[in-house]
Coordinates of C-alpha atoms and ligand atoms in Angstrom, one line a residue:
X1274 CA -20.5 10.3 7.9
X1275 CA -21.6 13.4 9.7
X1276 CA -20.7 16.7 8.1
X1277 CA -18.1 18.9 9.7
X1278 CA -19.8 21.1 12.4
X1279 CA -18.5 24.3 10.7
X1280 CA -18.4 23.7 6.9
X1281 CA -15.7 25.8 5.3
X1282 CA -13.4 25.7 2.3
X1283 CA -10.5 23.7 1.0
X1284 CA -7.9 24.4 -1.6
X1285 CA -7.3 21.0 -3.2
X1286 CA -4.0 20.5 -5.1
X1287 CA -4.3 17.4 -7.4
X1288 CA -0.8 16.1 -8.3
X1289 CA 0.1 13.7 -11.0
X1290 CA -0.6 10.2 -9.9
X1291 CA -3.0 7.5 -10.8
X1292 CA -4.6 8.1 -7.4
X1293 CA -5.9 11.4 -8.8
X1294 CA -9.1 9.6 -9.7
X1295 CA -9.8 9.2 -5.9
X1296 CA -9.6 12.9 -5.5
X1297 CA -12.8 13.2 -7.6
X1298 CA -14.5 11.1 -4.9
X1299 CA -13.0 13.3 -2.2
X1300 CA -14.5 16.4 -3.8
X1301 CA -17.8 14.7 -3.9
X1302 CA -17.6 13.8 -0.2
X1303 CA -16.6 17.4 0.7
X1304 CA -19.2 19.0 -1.4
X1305 CA -21.8 16.6 0.1
X1306 CA -20.8 17.9 3.6
X1307 CA -21.2 21.5 2.5
X1308 CA -17.4 22.2 2.3
X1309 CA -16.4 24.5 -0.6
X1310 CA -13.6 23.1 -2.8
X1311 CA -11.3 25.1 -5.1
X1312 CA -9.0 22.9 -7.1
X1313 CA -5.5 23.3 -8.5
X1314 CA -4.5 20.8 -11.1
X1315 CA -0.8 20.3 -11.7
X1316 CA 0.5 19.7 -15.3
X1317 CA 1.2 16.0 -14.4
X1318 CA -2.2 15.8 -12.6
X1319 CA -3.8 16.8 -15.9
X1320 CA -2.5 13.6 -17.4
X1321 CA -4.7 11.6 -15.0
X1322 CA -7.9 13.6 -14.5
X1323 CA -9.3 16.5 -16.5
X1324 CA -10.0 20.0 -15.4
X1325 CA -13.5 19.5 -16.6
X1326 CA -14.2 16.6 -14.2
X1327 CA -12.8 18.7 -11.3
X1328 CA -14.8 21.8 -12.3
X1329 CA -18.0 19.7 -12.7
X1330 CA -17.7 18.1 -9.3
X1331 CA -16.5 21.2 -7.4
X1332 CA -18.7 23.7 -9.1
X1333 CA -15.8 26.0 -9.2
X1334 CA -13.1 27.2 -11.7
X1335 CA -10.0 25.0 -11.8
X1336 CA -6.6 26.7 -11.6
X1337 CA -3.8 25.3 -13.6
X1338 CA -1.3 28.0 -14.6
X1339 CA 0.8 30.3 -12.6
X1340 CA 1.2 32.7 -15.5
X1341 CA -2.5 32.8 -16.6
X1342 CA -3.4 36.4 -17.2
X1343 CA -7.1 35.9 -16.7
X1344 CA -6.6 33.9 -13.5
X1345 CA -4.2 36.5 -12.1
X1346 CA -6.6 39.4 -12.8
X1347 CA -9.6 37.5 -11.4
X1348 CA -7.7 36.2 -8.3
X1349 CA -4.0 36.5 -7.9
X1350 CA -2.1 33.4 -6.8
X1351 CA -1.3 34.9 -3.4
X1352 CA -4.9 35.5 -2.8
X1353 CA -5.8 32.0 -4.0
X1354 CA -3.2 30.5 -1.6
X1355 CA -5.0 32.1 1.4
X1356 CA -8.6 31.8 0.1
X1357 CA -9.3 28.5 1.9
X1358 CA -9.2 27.3 5.6
X1359 CA -7.0 24.3 4.7
X1360 CA -4.8 23.3 1.8
X1361 CA -5.0 19.6 0.9
X1362 CA -2.5 17.9 -1.5
X1363 CA -4.0 14.7 -2.9
X1364 CA -2.3 12.9 -4.4
X1365 CA 0.9 14.3 -3.0
X1366 CA 3.5 13.0 -5.4
X1367 CA 7.2 12.6 -4.5
X1368 CA 7.9 15.5 -6.7
X1369 CA 5.3 17.8 -5.1
X1370 CA 6.5 16.9 -1.6
X1371 CA 10.2 17.5 -2.7
X1372 CA 9.3 20.9 -4.0
X1373 CA 7.3 21.9 -0.9
X1374 CA 10.1 20.6 1.4
X1375 CA 12.6 22.8 -0.4
X1376 CA 10.4 25.8 -0.9
X1377 CA 10.5 25.7 -4.7
X1378 CA 8.0 27.9 -6.5
X1379 CA 8.2 27.1 -10.2
X1380 CA 4.6 26.2 -10.9
X1381 CA 1.2 27.2 -9.5
X1382 CA 0.9 24.3 -6.9
X1383 CA 4.4 24.8 -5.4
X1384 CA 4.0 28.6 -5.4
X1385 CA 0.7 28.4 -3.6
X1386 CA 2.2 26.1 -1.0
X1387 CA 5.0 28.6 -0.4
X1388 CA 2.7 31.6 -0.3
X1389 CA 0.0 30.0 1.9
X1390 CA -0.5 30.8 5.6
X1391 CA -3.0 28.0 6.1
X1392 CA -2.5 24.5 7.5
X1393 CA -1.5 21.9 4.9
X1394 CA -2.7 18.2 4.8
X1395 CA -0.8 15.9 2.4
X1396 CA -2.0 12.5 1.2
X1397 CA 1.1 11.0 -0.4
X1398 CA 0.8 8.5 -3.3
X1399 CA 3.7 6.9 -5.0
X1400 CA 5.5 3.6 -5.6
X1401 CA 6.7 2.0 -2.4
X1402 CA 10.4 2.4 -3.3
X1403 CA 9.9 6.1 -4.0
X1404 CA 8.1 6.4 -0.6
X1405 CA 11.0 4.6 1.2
X1406 CA 13.8 6.4 -0.6
X1407 CA 15.9 8.4 1.8
X1408 CA 15.2 11.6 -0.2
X1409 CA 11.5 11.2 0.3
X1410 CA 11.9 10.4 3.9
X1411 CA 14.1 13.5 4.4
X1412 CA 11.5 15.6 2.6
X1413 CA 8.6 14.3 4.7
X1414 CA 10.5 14.7 7.9
X1415 CA 11.2 18.3 6.9
X1416 CA 7.5 18.9 6.0
X1417 CA 6.4 17.4 9.3
X1418 CA 8.8 19.7 11.1
X1419 CA 7.3 22.6 9.1
X1420 CA 3.8 21.6 10.4
X1421 CA 2.4 19.7 7.4
X1422 CA 0.0 17.0 8.5
X1423 CA 0.1 13.6 6.7
X1424 CA -2.7 11.2 6.1
X1425 CA -1.5 7.8 4.8
X1426 CA 0.0 6.4 2.7
X1427 CA -1.4 3.0 3.2
X1428 CA 0.0 -0.4 2.4
X1429 CA -1.5 -2.3 -0.5
X1430 CA -1.4 -3.1 -4.2
X1431 CA -0.5 -0.3 -6.5
X1432 CA -1.3 0.6 -10.0
X1433 CA 2.2 -0.5 -11.1
X1434 CA 1.5 -4.0 -9.9
X1435 CA 3.9 -3.8 -6.9
X1436 CA 2.7 -3.9 -3.4
X1437 CA 3.9 -1.9 -0.3
X1438 CA 3.5 1.4 1.4
X1439 CA 2.6 4.2 -1.0
X1440 CA -1.0 3.7 -1.8
X1441 CA -2.9 6.9 -1.3
X1442 CA -5.3 7.0 1.7
X1443 CA -8.9 6.3 0.7
X1444 CA -11.1 9.4 0.1
X1445 CA -13.1 8.6 3.3
X1446 CA -9.9 8.7 5.3
X1447 CA -8.7 11.9 3.8
X1448 CA -12.2 13.3 4.4
X1449 CA -12.0 12.3 8.1
X1450 CA -8.6 13.9 8.4
X1451 CA -9.9 17.1 6.8
X1452 CA -12.9 17.1 9.1
X1453 CA -10.7 16.7 12.2
X1454 CA -8.3 19.4 11.1
X1455 CA -11.1 21.8 10.2
X1456 CA -13.0 21.1 13.4
X1457 CA -9.7 21.4 15.3
X1458 CA -9.0 24.8 13.7
X1459 CA -12.4 26.0 14.9
X1460 CA -10.8 26.1 18.4
X1461 CA -10.8 22.3 18.4
X1462 CA -14.5 22.4 19.1
X1463 CA -16.0 19.0 18.8
X1464 CA -12.8 17.3 17.7
X1465 CA -13.0 15.0 20.7
X1466 CA -16.7 15.0 21.4
X1467 CA -17.7 11.7 23.0
X1468 CA -14.0 10.8 23.7
X1469 CA -12.7 10.1 27.2
X1470 CA -9.3 11.4 28.2
X1471 CA -7.2 10.8 31.3
X1472 CA -4.4 13.2 31.9
X1473 CA -1.8 13.1 34.7
X1474 CA -0.1 16.4 35.7
X1475 CA 2.2 17.9 38.3
X1476 CA 4.8 16.4 40.5
X1477 CA 4.2 13.7 43.1
X1478 CA 5.2 14.2 46.7
X1479 CA 6.8 11.2 48.4
X1480 CA 6.7 11.6 52.2
X1481 CA 9.8 11.1 54.3
X1482 CA 7.9 11.7 57.5
X1483 CA 4.6 13.6 58.2
X1484 CA 6.2 17.0 57.5
X1485 CA 9.0 16.3 54.9
X1486 CA 8.8 15.0 51.4
X1487 CA 10.8 14.3 48.2
X1488 CA 9.5 16.2 45.1
X1489 CA 10.5 17.7 41.8
X1490 CA 10.2 21.0 40.0
X1491 CA 7.1 20.3 37.9
X1492 CA 4.6 23.1 38.0
X1493 CA 1.8 21.1 36.3
X1494 CA 1.2 24.0 33.9
X1495 CA 1.5 21.9 30.7
X1496 CA -0.7 19.1 31.9
X1497 CA -3.4 21.5 33.1
X1498 CA -3.2 23.3 29.7
X1499 CA -3.7 20.0 28.0
X1500 CA -6.7 19.1 30.1
X1501 CA -8.2 22.6 29.3
X1502 CA -7.6 22.1 25.6
X1503 CA -9.2 18.7 25.7
X1504 CA -12.2 20.0 27.5
X1505 CA -12.5 22.7 24.9
X1506 CA -12.4 20.0 22.2
X1507 CA -15.4 18.4 23.8
X1508 CA -13.7 15.5 25.6
X1509 CA -14.8 14.0 28.9
X1510 CA -11.6 14.7 30.9
X1511 CA -10.3 13.3 34.1
X1512 CA -7.2 15.1 35.4
X1513 CA -5.2 13.2 38.0
X1514 CA -3.1 15.9 39.6
X1515 CA -0.2 15.9 42.0
X1516 CA 0.1 18.9 44.4
X1517 CA 0.2 22.1 42.3
X1518 CA -0.7 25.7 42.7
X1519 CA -3.2 25.9 39.8
X1520 CA -6.9 26.3 39.4
X1521 CA -8.7 23.1 38.2
X1522 CA -9.8 23.3 34.6
X1523 CA -13.5 24.2 34.3
X1524 CA -15.5 21.4 32.9
X1525 CA -13.1 18.6 33.8
X1526 CA -13.0 16.2 36.7
X1527 CA -10.0 16.6 38.9
X1528 CA -8.6 13.9 41.2
X1529 CA -6.1 15.3 43.6
X1530 CA -3.3 12.9 44.7
X1531 CA -0.1 13.2 46.5
X1532 CA 2.1 10.2 45.9
X1533 CA 2.9 8.1 42.9
X1534 CA 1.1 5.2 44.3
X1535 CA -2.1 7.3 44.8
X1536 CA -1.7 8.6 41.2
X1537 CA -1.4 5.1 39.8
X1538 CA -4.5 4.0 41.7
X1539 CA -6.5 7.1 40.5
X1540 CA -5.5 6.5 36.9
X1541 CA -6.5 2.8 37.2
X1542 CA -9.9 3.8 38.5
X1543 CA -10.4 6.4 35.7
X1544 CA -9.8 3.8 32.9
X1545 CA -11.0 2.8 30.3
X1546 CA -10.4 5.9 28.2
X1547 CA -9.7 6.7 24.5
X1548 CA -6.5 8.8 25.1
X1549 CA -4.2 8.6 28.1
X1550 CA -1.7 11.5 28.5
X1551 CA 1.0 11.0 31.1
X1552 CA 2.2 14.6 31.6
X1553 CA 3.0 14.2 35.3
X1554 CA 6.6 14.3 36.6
X1555 CA 6.1 11.2 38.8
X1556 CA 8.8 10.8 41.4
X1557 CA 10.9 7.7 40.5
X1558 CA 11.5 6.7 44.1
X1559 CA 9.8 6.8 47.5
X1560 CA 11.2 6.3 51.0
X1561 CA 11.0 2.7 51.9
X1562 CA 10.1 3.0 55.5
X1563 CA 6.9 4.8 56.5
X1564 CA 7.8 7.2 59.3
X1565 CA 4.6 7.8 61.2
X1566 CA 6.3 10.4 63.4
X1567 CA 8.5 13.4 62.6
X1568 CA 12.2 12.3 62.4
X1569 CA 14.0 14.2 65.2
X1570 CA 17.3 15.9 64.8
X1571 CA 19.6 14.2 67.3
X1572 CA 22.9 12.9 68.3
X1573 CA 22.7 10.0 65.8
X1574 CA 23.3 12.5 62.9
X1575 CA 21.2 12.7 59.7
X1576 CA 18.9 9.8 59.0
X1577 CA 19.7 7.3 56.2
X1578 CA 16.9 7.1 53.8
X1579 CA 16.4 3.9 51.8
X1580 CA 14.6 4.5 48.6
X1581 CA 12.5 2.1 46.6
X1582 CA 11.1 2.4 43.1
X1583 CA 7.7 3.8 42.5
X1584 CA 5.2 2.1 40.0
X1585 CA 5.7 3.3 36.4
X1586 CA 2.1 4.5 35.6
X1587 CA 2.8 5.1 31.9
X1588 CA 4.4 1.7 31.3
X1589 CA 1.6 0.0 33.4
X1590 CA -1.2 1.5 31.3
X1591 CA 0.7 0.8 28.0
X1592 CA 1.2 -2.8 29.0
X1593 CA -2.5 -3.5 29.7
X1594 CA -4.0 -6.3 27.8
X1595 CA -7.5 -5.2 28.7
X1596 CA -8.9 -1.7 28.4
X1597 CA -5.7 -0.3 26.9
X1598 CA -6.4 3.2 25.7
X1599 CA -6.4 3.6 21.9
X1600 CA -3.7 6.3 22.2
X1601 CA -1.1 6.6 24.9
X1602 CA 1.1 9.6 25.2
X1603 CA 4.2 9.9 27.4
X1604 CA 6.4 12.9 28.1
X1605 CA 10.2 12.9 28.1
X1606 CA 11.9 15.9 29.7
X1607 CA 15.6 15.7 28.8
X1608 CA 18.5 18.0 29.2
X1609 CA 20.5 16.3 26.4
X1610 CA 20.2 13.8 23.5
X1611 CA 16.5 14.7 23.4
X1612 CA 15.4 12.6 20.4
X1613 CA 17.6 9.6 21.2
X1614 CA 16.3 9.3 24.8
X1615 CA 12.7 10.0 23.8
X1616 CA 12.9 7.2 21.2
X1617 CA 14.3 4.8 23.8
X1618 CA 11.5 5.8 26.2
X1619 CA 8.9 5.2 23.5
X1620 CA 10.2 1.6 23.2
X1621 CA 10.7 1.1 27.0
X1622 CA 7.3 2.4 28.0
X1623 CA 5.3 0.8 25.2
X1624 CA 3.3 4.0 24.5
X1625 CA 2.3 5.3 21.1
X1626 CA 4.0 8.6 21.1
X1627 CA 6.3 10.7 23.2
X1628 CA 6.3 14.4 23.6
X1629 CA 9.9 15.3 24.1
X1630 CA 10.8 18.6 25.8
X1631 CA 14.2 20.2 26.2
X1632 CA 14.4 21.0 29.9
X1633 CA 18.0 22.1 30.0
X1634 CA 18.1 25.3 32.1
X1635 CA 18.7 27.4 29.0
X1636 CA 15.4 26.3 27.5
X1637 CA 13.4 27.7 30.5
X1638 CA 10.6 25.1 30.2
X1639 CA 10.4 24.0 33.8
X1640 CA 7.9 26.3 35.5
X1641 CA 8.0 28.7 32.4
X1642 CA 5.1 29.6 30.2
X1643 CA 6.5 28.3 26.9
X1644 CA 7.4 24.9 25.5
X1645 CA 9.1 23.5 22.4
X1646 CA 7.5 20.1 21.7
X1647 CA 9.0 17.4 19.6
X1648 CA 6.5 14.6 18.8
X1649 CA 8.3 11.3 18.6
X1650 CA 6.4 8.4 17.0
X1651 CA 7.6 5.0 15.7
X1652 CA 7.4 6.6 12.2
X1653 CA 9.4 9.7 12.8
X1654 CA 9.6 13.0 14.7
X1655 CA 8.0 16.4 14.3
X1656 CA 9.5 19.5 15.9
X1657 CA 7.0 22.2 16.7
X1658 CA 7.9 25.8 17.1
X1659 CA 8.3 27.4 20.5
X1660 CA 4.7 28.0 21.7
X1661 CA 3.0 29.2 24.8
X1662 CA 1.9 26.2 26.9
X1663 CA -1.8 26.8 26.0
X1664 CA -1.0 26.9 22.3
X1665 CA 1.2 23.9 22.5
X1666 CA -1.6 22.1 24.4
X1667 CA -4.1 23.0 21.7
X1668 CA -1.9 21.9 18.9
X1669 CA -1.2 18.6 20.7
X1670 CA -4.9 18.0 21.2
X1671 CA -5.6 18.7 17.5
X1672 CA -2.8 16.3 16.5
X1673 CA -4.1 13.6 18.9
X1674 CA -7.7 14.0 17.6
X1675 CA -6.4 13.4 14.1
X1676 CA -4.4 10.4 15.1
X1677 CA -7.3 8.9 17.1
X1678 CA -9.6 9.4 14.1
X1679 CA -7.0 7.6 11.9
X1680 CA -6.7 4.7 14.4
X1681 CA -10.4 4.3 14.7
X1682 CA -10.7 4.5 10.9
X1683 CA -13.5 7.1 11.2
Ligands
C5P3131 O1 10.7 7.3 33.2 P1 10.6 8.8 33.0 O2 10.2 9.6 34.2 O3 11.8 9.4 32.2 O4 9.4 8.9 31.9 C1 8.6 10.0 31.8 C2 7.2 9.7 31.4 O5 6.8 8.6 32.1 C3 6.2 10.8 31.6 O6 5.2 10.6 30.7 C4 5.7 10.4 33.0 O7 4.4 11.0 33.3 C5 5.7 8.9 33.0 N1 6.0 8.3 34.3 C6 5.0 7.6 34.9 N2 5.2 6.9 36.1 C7 6.5 7.0 36.6 C8 7.5 7.7 36.0 C9 7.2 8.3 34.8 O8 3.8 7.5 34.4 N3 6.7 6.3 37.8

């Protein structure tokens, strides 16, 4: 596997699970790719692997004790928590995840997690009942909401002889996830190199006659920001845009369309691709009759417009048997019951994830420069903080690069 483009450093927390032996292989992979690894061994972790093994493989001192006088004088725990580009917890036991979710700080690992300002990647490992327990589910939902990225667990046989979800991701998978996050953090450079993205953005205009049309309030800002972030991440981007007042993203291909039907045809022509992101606010209806001439005001009073449904582009792409993109992302702009409606949309459209936005007037998303995204997947939901649309786009692209790598089993 290719080394990360910009080798950096990892703080690896090894928790107490039989899967700890796999972390030795992970260190070997990281070191082979030129990534520096400092390890923290929890008390329980020390029951499964020795500090000597970790030190030999990482070529670095292993940290075990919060109250070690020598460690504190050499490098305080606060400094240690911020010394790497990424904190990785592997294995992430139910106990470690629970502590992190609740902000406990009663040993070195949990204190570091609380003190760190770096992204955190967790590779859970536990018995399947522990993984499925409502307490663990709650903790993981909270951690996701706090921005923790998860890799695995996988389904399979466990050391206890039982089988199910809870087996730690393989070292290669964790390595791929680390690489994606690290590359992503380097302004997403290269995270999507060689990948093709198709993004729809803006409103559609549905003509009533040659001078009038039906439209909506979409500014296209978020879709354009996503296209820019994808270009920055190295992707080959086709942006299919409705009428907006924005400059085309440098380095991307822009196809300007007006109506939903034109947008559907342009998307179709742009496929196949790896990721399809439907950020456009497509008009649900168009006027049934095609008025070639301007409708005149007259004695007959206002015209009666009969509306017919437009094609659903997102559902159409999601339902494709051939050339279905590996990842399909829909948007749900809702003014109430955000998650409930987003989840229904996920099922109805058949896409892989929904980015839900609160567009109630109080939220100020429509036409504004900020956005609060909630990522809704079949496994759960992650609420991101309020971010500028560019930052939200970058975070979404980083997240999608990671998911794509996981799907492709890179
Ligand atoms: O159906 P609704 O408009 O609520 O769904 C929103 C999502 O579906 C967005 O991702 C939007 O881009 C997509 N969509 C579409 N074609 C339509 C309507 C919506 O691709 N005709």
